[in-house]
PDB file of N, CA and C in Angstrom:
ATOM      1  N   MET A1042      90.111 100.562  87.617  1.00 51.00           N
ATOM      2  CA  MET A1042      90.844 101.750  87.985  1.00 51.00           C
ATOM      3  C   MET A1042      92.305 101.498  87.619  1.00 51.00           C
ATOM      4  N   SER A1043      92.685 101.923  86.451  1.00 58.00           N
ATOM      5  CA  SER A1043      94.027 101.619  85.960  1.00 58.00           C
ATOM      6  C   SER A1043      95.063 102.659  86.340  1.00 58.00           C
ATOM      7  N   ASP A1044      94.646 103.722  86.966  1.00 68.00           N
ATOM      8  CA  ASP A1044      95.548 104.817  87.289  1.00 68.00           C
ATOM      9  C   ASP A1044      95.451 105.124  88.783  1.00 68.00           C
ATOM     10  N   MET A1045      96.584 105.173  89.445  1.00 71.00           N
ATOM     11  CA  MET A1045      96.575 105.448  90.889  1.00 71.00           C
ATOM     12  C   MET A1045      96.033 106.838  91.190  1.00 71.00           C
ATOM     13  N   ASN A1046      96.169 107.768  90.261  1.00 74.00           N
ATOM     14  CA  ASN A1046      95.602 109.098  90.484  1.00 74.00           C
ATOM     15  C   ASN A1046      94.092 109.016  90.666  1.00 74.00           C
ATOM     16  N   ASN A1047      93.446 108.122  89.915  1.00 78.00           N
ATOM     17  CA  ASN A1047      92.008 107.914  90.090  1.00 78.00           C
ATOM     18  C   ASN A1047      91.712 107.396  91.496  1.00 78.00           C
ATOM     19  N   TYR A1048      92.549 106.506  91.984  1.00 75.00           N
ATOM     20  CA  TYR A1048      92.356 105.952  93.324  1.00 75.00           C
ATOM     21  C   TYR A1048      92.529 107.044  94.372  1.00 75.00           C
ATOM     22  N   PHE A1049      93.565 107.860  94.220  1.00 79.00           N
ATOM     23  CA  PHE A1049      93.792 108.941  95.183  1.00 79.00           C
ATOM     24  C   PHE A1049      92.645 109.945  95.165  1.00 79.00           C
ATOM     25  N   THR A1050      92.113 110.227  93.979  1.00 85.00           N
ATOM     26  CA  THR A1050      90.953 111.116  93.868  1.00 85.00           C
ATOM     27  C   THR A1050      89.755 110.507  94.588  1.00 85.00           C
ATOM     28  N   TYR A1051      89.558 109.207  94.407  1.00 82.00           N
ATOM     29  CA  TYR A1051      88.472 108.502  95.095  1.00 82.00           C
ATOM     30  C   TYR A1051      88.631 108.613  96.614  1.00 82.00           C
ATOM     31  N   ILE A1052      89.839 108.384  97.118  1.00 81.00           N
ATOM     32  CA  ILE A1052      90.087 108.448  98.565  1.00 81.00           C
ATOM     33  C   ILE A1052      89.857 109.869  99.085  1.00 81.00           C
ATOM     34  N   GLU A1053      90.304 110.870  98.357  1.00 88.00           N
ATOM     35  CA  GLU A1053      90.084 112.259  98.773  1.00 88.00           C
ATOM     36  C   GLU A1053      88.592 112.582  98.842  1.00 88.00           C
ATOM     37  N   GLN A1054      87.834 112.147  97.845  1.00 90.00           N
ATOM     38  CA  GLN A1054      86.392 112.394  97.832  1.00 90.00           C
ATOM     39  C   GLN A1054      85.707 111.635  98.966  1.00 90.00           C
ATOM     40  N   PHE A1055      86.138 110.419  99.208  1.00 85.00           N
ATOM     41  CA  PHE A1055      85.595 109.621 100.305  1.00 85.00           C
ATOM     42  C   PHE A1055      85.849 110.323 101.640  1.00 85.00           C
ATOM     43  N   SER A1056      87.042 110.857 101.804  1.00 87.00           N
ATOM     44  CA  SER A1056      87.395 111.580 103.028  1.00 87.00           C
ATOM     45  C   SER A1056      86.496 112.802 103.225  1.00 87.00           C
ATOM     46  N   LYS A1057      86.253 113.537 102.160  1.00 92.00           N
ATOM     47  CA  LYS A1057      85.369 114.704 102.248  1.00 92.00           C
ATOM     48  C   LYS A1057      83.955 114.288 102.631  1.00 92.00           C
ATOM     49  N   THR A1058      83.486 113.183 102.086  1.00 88.00           N
ATOM     50  CA  THR A1058      82.150 112.681 102.413  1.00 88.00           C
ATOM     51  C   THR A1058      82.071 112.302 103.887  1.00 88.00           C
ATOM     52  N   ILE A1059      83.084 111.630 104.388  1.00 86.00           N
ATOM     53  CA  ILE A1059      83.114 111.240 105.803  1.00 86.00           C
ATOM     54  C   ILE A1059      83.147 112.481 106.689  1.00 86.00           C
ATOM     55  N   ASP A1060      83.940 113.473 106.311  1.00 89.00           N
ATOM     56  CA  ASP A1060      83.992 114.725 107.077  1.00 89.00           C
ATOM     57  C   ASP A1060      82.623 115.392 107.137  1.00 89.00           C
ATOM     58  N   THR A1061      81.917 115.390 106.022  1.00 90.00           N
ATOM     59  CA  THR A1061      80.577 115.977 105.987  1.00 90.00           C
ATOM     60  C   THR A1061      79.623 115.197 106.888  1.00 90.00           C
ATOM     61  N   LEU A1062      79.663 113.881 106.800  1.00 87.00           N
ATOM     62  CA  LEU A1062      78.789 113.051 107.643  1.00 87.00           C
ATOM     63  C   LEU A1062      79.085 113.248 109.126  1.00 87.00           C
ATOM     64  N   ALA A1063      80.338 113.504 109.449  1.00 86.00           N
ATOM     65  CA  ALA A1063      80.724 113.691 110.848  1.00 86.00           C
ATOM     66  C   ALA A1063      80.094 114.941 111.456  1.00 86.00           C
ATOM     67  N   THR A1064      79.653 115.867 110.625  1.00 91.00           N
ATOM     68  CA  THR A1064      79.031 117.089 111.145  1.00 91.00           C
ATOM     69  C   THR A1064      77.562 116.887 111.504  1.00 91.00           C
ATOM     70  N   PHE A1065      76.955 115.799 111.061  1.00 91.00           N
ATOM     71  CA  PHE A1065      75.552 115.529 111.369  1.00 91.00           C
ATOM     72  C   PHE A1065      75.418 115.029 112.800  1.00 91.00           C
ATOM     73  N   ARG A1066      74.434 115.523 113.481  1.00 89.00           N
ATOM     74  CA  ARG A1066      74.250 115.168 114.890  1.00 89.00           C
ATOM     75  C   ARG A1066      73.996 113.672 115.091  1.00 89.00           C
ATOM     76  N   HIS A1067      73.179 113.087 114.248  1.00 87.00           N
ATOM     77  CA  HIS A1067      72.855 111.665 114.389  1.00 87.00           C
ATOM     78  C   HIS A1067      73.307 110.876 113.153  1.00 87.00           C
ATOM     79  N   GLY A1068      74.397 111.312 112.559  1.00 80.00           N
ATOM     80  CA  GLY A1068      74.896 110.636 111.370  1.00 80.00           C
ATOM     81  C   GLY A1068      75.414 109.241 111.701  1.00 80.00           C
ATOM     82  N   GLU A1069      75.170 108.313 110.822  1.00 82.00           N
ATOM     83  CA  GLU A1069      75.661 106.950 110.985  1.00 82.00           C
ATOM     84  C   GLU A1069      76.217 106.457 109.662  1.00 82.00           C
ATOM     85  N   ILE A1070      77.196 105.599 109.760  1.00 79.00           N
ATOM     86  CA  ILE A1070      77.769 104.970 108.586  1.00 79.00           C
ATOM     87  C   ILE A1070      77.771 103.471 108.834  1.00 79.00           C
ATOM     88  N   TYR A1071      77.273 102.727 107.881  1.00 83.00           N
ATOM     89  CA  TYR A1071      77.332 101.270 107.936  1.00 83.00           C
ATOM     90  C   TYR A1071      78.351 100.813 106.913  1.00 83.00           C
ATOM     91  N   TYR A1072      79.259  99.979 107.344  1.00 78.00           N
ATOM     92  CA  TYR A1072      80.357  99.546 106.482  1.00 78.00           C
ATOM     93  C   TYR A1072      80.454  98.029 106.555  1.00 78.00           C
ATOM     94  N   THR A1073      80.495  97.387 105.414  1.00 81.00           N
ATOM     95  CA  THR A1073      80.621  95.937 105.344  1.00 81.00           C
ATOM     96  C   THR A1073      81.837  95.595 104.498  1.00 81.00           C
ATOM     97  N   ALA A1074      82.624  94.647 104.974  1.00 79.00           N
ATOM     98  CA  ALA A1074      83.821  94.264 104.227  1.00 79.00           C
ATOM     99  C   ALA A1074      84.191  92.823 104.530  1.00 79.00           C
ATOM    100  N   GLU A1075      84.826  92.189 103.567  1.00 83.00           N
ATOM    101  CA  GLU A1075      85.364  90.854 103.790  1.00 83.00           C
ATOM    102  C   GLU A1075      86.687  90.937 104.544  1.00 83.00           C
ATOM    103  N   ASP A1076      87.471  91.948 104.202  1.00 81.00           N
ATOM    104  CA  ASP A1076      88.778  92.139 104.813  1.00 81.00           C
ATOM    105  C   ASP A1076      88.673  93.146 105.946  1.00 81.00           C
ATOM    106  N   ILE A1077      89.747  93.282 106.682  1.00 83.00           N
ATOM    107  CA  ILE A1077      89.805  94.317 107.713  1.00 83.00           C
ATOM    108  C   ILE A1077      89.745  95.662 107.000  1.00 83.00           C
ATOM    109  N   PRO A1078      88.830  96.539 107.388  1.00 78.00           N
ATOM    110  CA  PRO A1078      88.717  97.835 106.711  1.00 78.00           C
ATOM    111  C   PRO A1078      90.027  98.627 106.763  1.00 78.00           C
ATOM    112  N   ILE A1079      90.341  99.290 105.666  1.00 75.00           N
ATOM    113  CA  ILE A1079      91.605 100.015 105.514  1.00 75.00           C
ATOM    114  C   ILE A1079      91.812 101.052 106.607  1.00 75.00           C
ATOM    115  N   PHE A1080      90.723 101.647 107.116  1.00 77.00           N
ATOM    116  CA  PHE A1080      90.914 102.697 108.118  1.00 77.00           C
ATOM    117  C   PHE A1080      91.519 102.179 109.412  1.00 77.00           C
ATOM    118  N   HIS A1081      91.488 100.865 109.631  1.00 84.00           N
ATOM    119  CA  HIS A1081      92.164 100.308 110.804  1.00 84.00           C
ATOM    120  C   HIS A1081      93.687 100.347 110.650  1.00 84.00           C
ATOM    121  N   PHE A1082      94.142 100.432 109.412  1.00 84.00           N
ATOM    122  CA  PHE A1082      95.580 100.462 109.144  1.00 84.00           C
ATOM    123  C   PHE A1082      96.139 101.880 109.098  1.00 84.00           C
ATOM    124  N   LEU A1083      95.298 102.890 109.078  1.00 81.00           N
ATOM    125  CA  LEU A1083      95.758 104.260 108.879  1.00 81.00           C
ATOM    126  C   LEU A1083      96.820 104.728 109.869  1.00 81.00           C
ATOM    127  N   PRO A1084      96.803 104.264 111.132  1.00 89.00           N
ATOM    128  CA  PRO A1084      97.890 104.683 112.022  1.00 89.00           C
ATOM    129  C   PRO A1084      99.262 104.116 111.613  1.00 89.00           C
ATOM    130  N   PHE A1085      99.264 103.186 110.654  1.00 90.00           N
ATOM    131  CA  PHE A1085     100.491 102.520 110.220  1.00 90.00           C
ATOM    132  C   PHE A1085     100.672 102.751 108.718  1.00 90.00           C
ATOM    133  N   PRO A1086     101.326 103.855 108.322  1.00 84.00           N
ATOM    134  CA  PRO A1086     101.419 104.219 106.900  1.00 84.00           C
ATOM    135  C   PRO A1086     101.987 103.121 106.001  1.00 84.00           C
ATOM    136  N   GLU A1087     103.004 102.410 106.461  1.00 86.00           N
ATOM    137  CA  GLU A1087     103.602 101.366 105.623  1.00 86.00           C
ATOM    138  C   GLU A1087     102.604 100.241 105.368  1.00 86.00           C
ATOM    139  N   LEU A1088     101.877  99.845 106.392  1.00 89.00           N
ATOM    140  CA  LEU A1088     100.884  98.787 106.246  1.00 89.00           C
ATOM    141  C   LEU A1088      99.723  99.255 105.367  1.00 89.00           C
ATOM    142  N   SER A1089      99.319 100.496 105.533  1.00 84.00           N
ATOM    143  CA  SER A1089      98.252 101.060 104.693  1.00 84.00           C
ATOM    144  C   SER A1089      98.662 101.038 103.225  1.00 84.00           C
ATOM    145  N   PHE A1090      99.887 101.460 102.955  1.00 84.00           N
ATOM    146  CA  PHE A1090     100.362 101.505 101.573  1.00 84.00           C
ATOM    147  C   PHE A1090     100.448 100.101 100.990  1.00 84.00           C
ATOM    148  N   PHE A1091     100.867  99.133 101.804  1.00 88.00           N
ATOM    149  CA  PHE A1091     100.927  97.754 101.333  1.00 88.00           C
ATOM    150  C   PHE A1091      99.533  97.230 101.016  1.00 88.00           C
ATOM    151  N   GLU A1092      98.558  97.568 101.842  1.00 86.00           N
ATOM    152  CA  GLU A1092      97.163  97.163 101.583  1.00 86.00           C
ATOM    153  C   GLU A1092      96.676  97.745 100.256  1.00 86.00           C
ATOM    154  N   VAL A1093      97.015  99.001  99.988  1.00 84.00           N
ATOM    155  CA  VAL A1093      96.632  99.622  98.714  1.00 84.00           C
ATOM    156  C   VAL A1093      97.308  98.892  97.560  1.00 84.00           C
ATOM    157  N   TYR A1094      98.573  98.542  97.732  1.00 87.00           N
ATOM    158  CA  TYR A1094      99.308  97.796  96.703  1.00 87.00           C
ATOM    159  C   TYR A1094      98.627  96.464  96.406  1.00 87.00           C
ATOM    160  N   VAL A1095      98.285  95.704  97.419  1.00 87.00           N
ATOM    161  CA  VAL A1095      97.639  94.403  97.222  1.00 87.00           C
ATOM    162  C   VAL A1095      96.290  94.586  96.529  1.00 87.00           C
ATOM    163  N   TRP A1096      95.511  95.560  96.992  1.00 83.00           N
ATOM    164  CA  TRP A1096      94.204  95.831  96.383  1.00 83.00           C
ATOM    165  C   TRP A1096      94.381  96.214  94.917  1.00 83.00           C
ATOM    166  N   TYR A1097      95.302  97.130  94.651  1.00 81.00           N
ATOM    167  CA  TYR A1097      95.539  97.621  93.292  1.00 81.00           C
ATOM    168  C   TYR A1097      95.918  96.481  92.361  1.00 81.00           C
ATOM    169  N   ASN A1098      96.804  95.618  92.808  1.00 83.00           N
ATOM    170  CA  ASN A1098      97.207  94.488  91.970  1.00 83.00           C
ATOM    171  C   ASN A1098      96.048  93.544  91.698  1.00 83.00           C
ATOM    172  N   SER A1099      95.204  93.304  92.677  1.00 82.00           N
ATOM    173  CA  SER A1099      94.096  92.377  92.462  1.00 82.00           C
ATOM    174  C   SER A1099      93.009  92.982  91.585  1.00 82.00           C
ATOM    175  N   VAL A1100      92.728  94.257  91.748  1.00 81.00           N
ATOM    176  CA  VAL A1100      91.669  94.907  90.972  1.00 81.00           C
ATOM    177  C   VAL A1100      92.116  95.186  89.544  1.00 81.00           C
ATOM    178  N   CYS A1101      93.339  95.634  89.390  1.00 80.00           N
ATOM    179  CA  CYS A1101      93.828  96.047  88.065  1.00 80.00           C
ATOM    180  C   CYS A1101      94.581  94.951  87.328  1.00 80.00           C
ATOM    181  N   ASN A1102      94.762  93.806  87.975  1.00 78.00           N
ATOM    182  CA  ASN A1102      95.516  92.702  87.376  1.00 78.00           C
ATOM    183  C   ASN A1102      96.876  93.159  86.866  1.00 78.00           C
ATOM    184  N   MET A1103      97.529  93.994  87.675  1.00 77.00           N
ATOM    185  CA  MET A1103      98.831  94.515  87.309  1.00 77.00           C
ATOM    186  C   MET A1103      99.915  93.587  87.868  1.00 77.00           C
ATOM    187  N   VAL A1104     100.954  93.409  87.096  1.00 80.00           N
ATOM    188  CA  VAL A1104     102.111  92.652  87.575  1.00 80.00           C
ATOM    189  C   VAL A1104     103.200  93.675  87.841  1.00 80.00           C
ATOM    190  N   ILE A1105     103.347  94.027  89.106  1.00 84.00           N
ATOM    191  CA  ILE A1105     104.329  95.021  89.517  1.00 84.00           C
ATOM    192  C   ILE A1105     104.808  94.624  90.910  1.00 84.00           C
ATOM    193  N   THR A1106     106.078  94.758  91.157  1.00 89.00           N
ATOM    194  CA  THR A1106     106.588  94.440  92.487  1.00 89.00           C
ATOM    195  C   THR A1106     106.210  95.556  93.446  1.00 89.00           C
ATOM    196  N   TYR A1107     106.242  95.235  94.713  1.00 89.00           N
ATOM    197  CA  TYR A1107     105.936  96.243  95.727  1.00 89.00           C
ATOM    198  C   TYR A1107     106.930  97.403  95.636  1.00 89.00           C
ATOM    199  N   GLU A1108     108.199  97.082  95.403  1.00 89.00           N
ATOM    200  CA  GLU A1108     109.223  98.116  95.304  1.00 89.00           C
ATOM    201  C   GLU A1108     108.946  99.062  94.132  1.00 89.00           C
ATOM    202  N   GLU A1109     108.542  98.505  92.999  1.00 88.00           N
ATOM    203  CA  GLU A1109     108.205  99.338  91.836  1.00 88.00           C
ATOM    204  C   GLU A1109     106.980 100.200  92.135  1.00 88.00           C
ATOM    205  N   PHE A1110     106.004  99.611  92.801  1.00 84.00           N
ATOM    206  CA  PHE A1110     104.782 100.326  93.159  1.00 84.00           C
ATOM    207  C   PHE A1110     105.106 101.518  94.072  1.00 84.00           C
ATOM    208  N   VAL A1111     105.989 101.286  95.046  1.00 84.00           N
ATOM    209  CA  VAL A1111     106.375 102.359  95.973  1.00 84.00           C
ATOM    210  C   VAL A1111     107.087 103.475  95.213  1.00 84.00           C
ATOM    211  N   LYS A1112     108.043 103.121  94.365  1.00 85.00           N
ATOM    212  CA  LYS A1112     108.785 104.133  93.600  1.00 85.00           C
ATOM    213  C   LYS A1112     107.853 104.961  92.716  1.00 85.00           C
ATOM    214  N   LYS A1113     106.857 104.291  92.125  1.00 82.00           N
ATOM    215  CA  LYS A1113     105.955 104.956  91.209  1.00 82.00           C
ATOM    216  C   LYS A1113     104.938 105.851  91.921  1.00 82.00           C
ATOM    217  N   ASN A1114     104.512 105.470  93.108  1.00 78.00           N
ATOM    218  CA  ASN A1114     103.369 106.143  93.751  1.00 78.00           C
ATOM    219  C   ASN A1114     103.663 106.892  95.034  1.00 78.00           C
ATOM    220  N   LEU A1115     104.770 106.638  95.657  1.00 73.00           N
ATOM    221  CA  LEU A1115     105.086 107.308  96.902  1.00 73.00           C
ATOM    222  C   LEU A1115     106.014 108.471  96.607  1.00 73.00           C
ATOM    223  N   LYS A1116     105.483 109.667  96.818  1.00 64.00           N
ATOM    224  CA  LYS A1116     106.276 110.856  96.477  1.00 64.00           C
ATOM    225  C   LYS A1116     106.550 111.664  97.705  1.00 64.00           C
TER     226      LYS A1116
END
């Protein structure tokens, strides 16, 4: 995923899927992760954004400072 717009599209679609599942009477979601799941950070926007930055750098092998990442993606 070389473009943050793709990531944001993924997150938006994921959110819609979760909203749909929430309408089911006996809906369940099983989630497995090595790290603390990102939704635990959602009450803390700065920490959430930093988690996305770390993930993005590791997945995309991008060399970008956090400050550059914020300027480029936080609007």
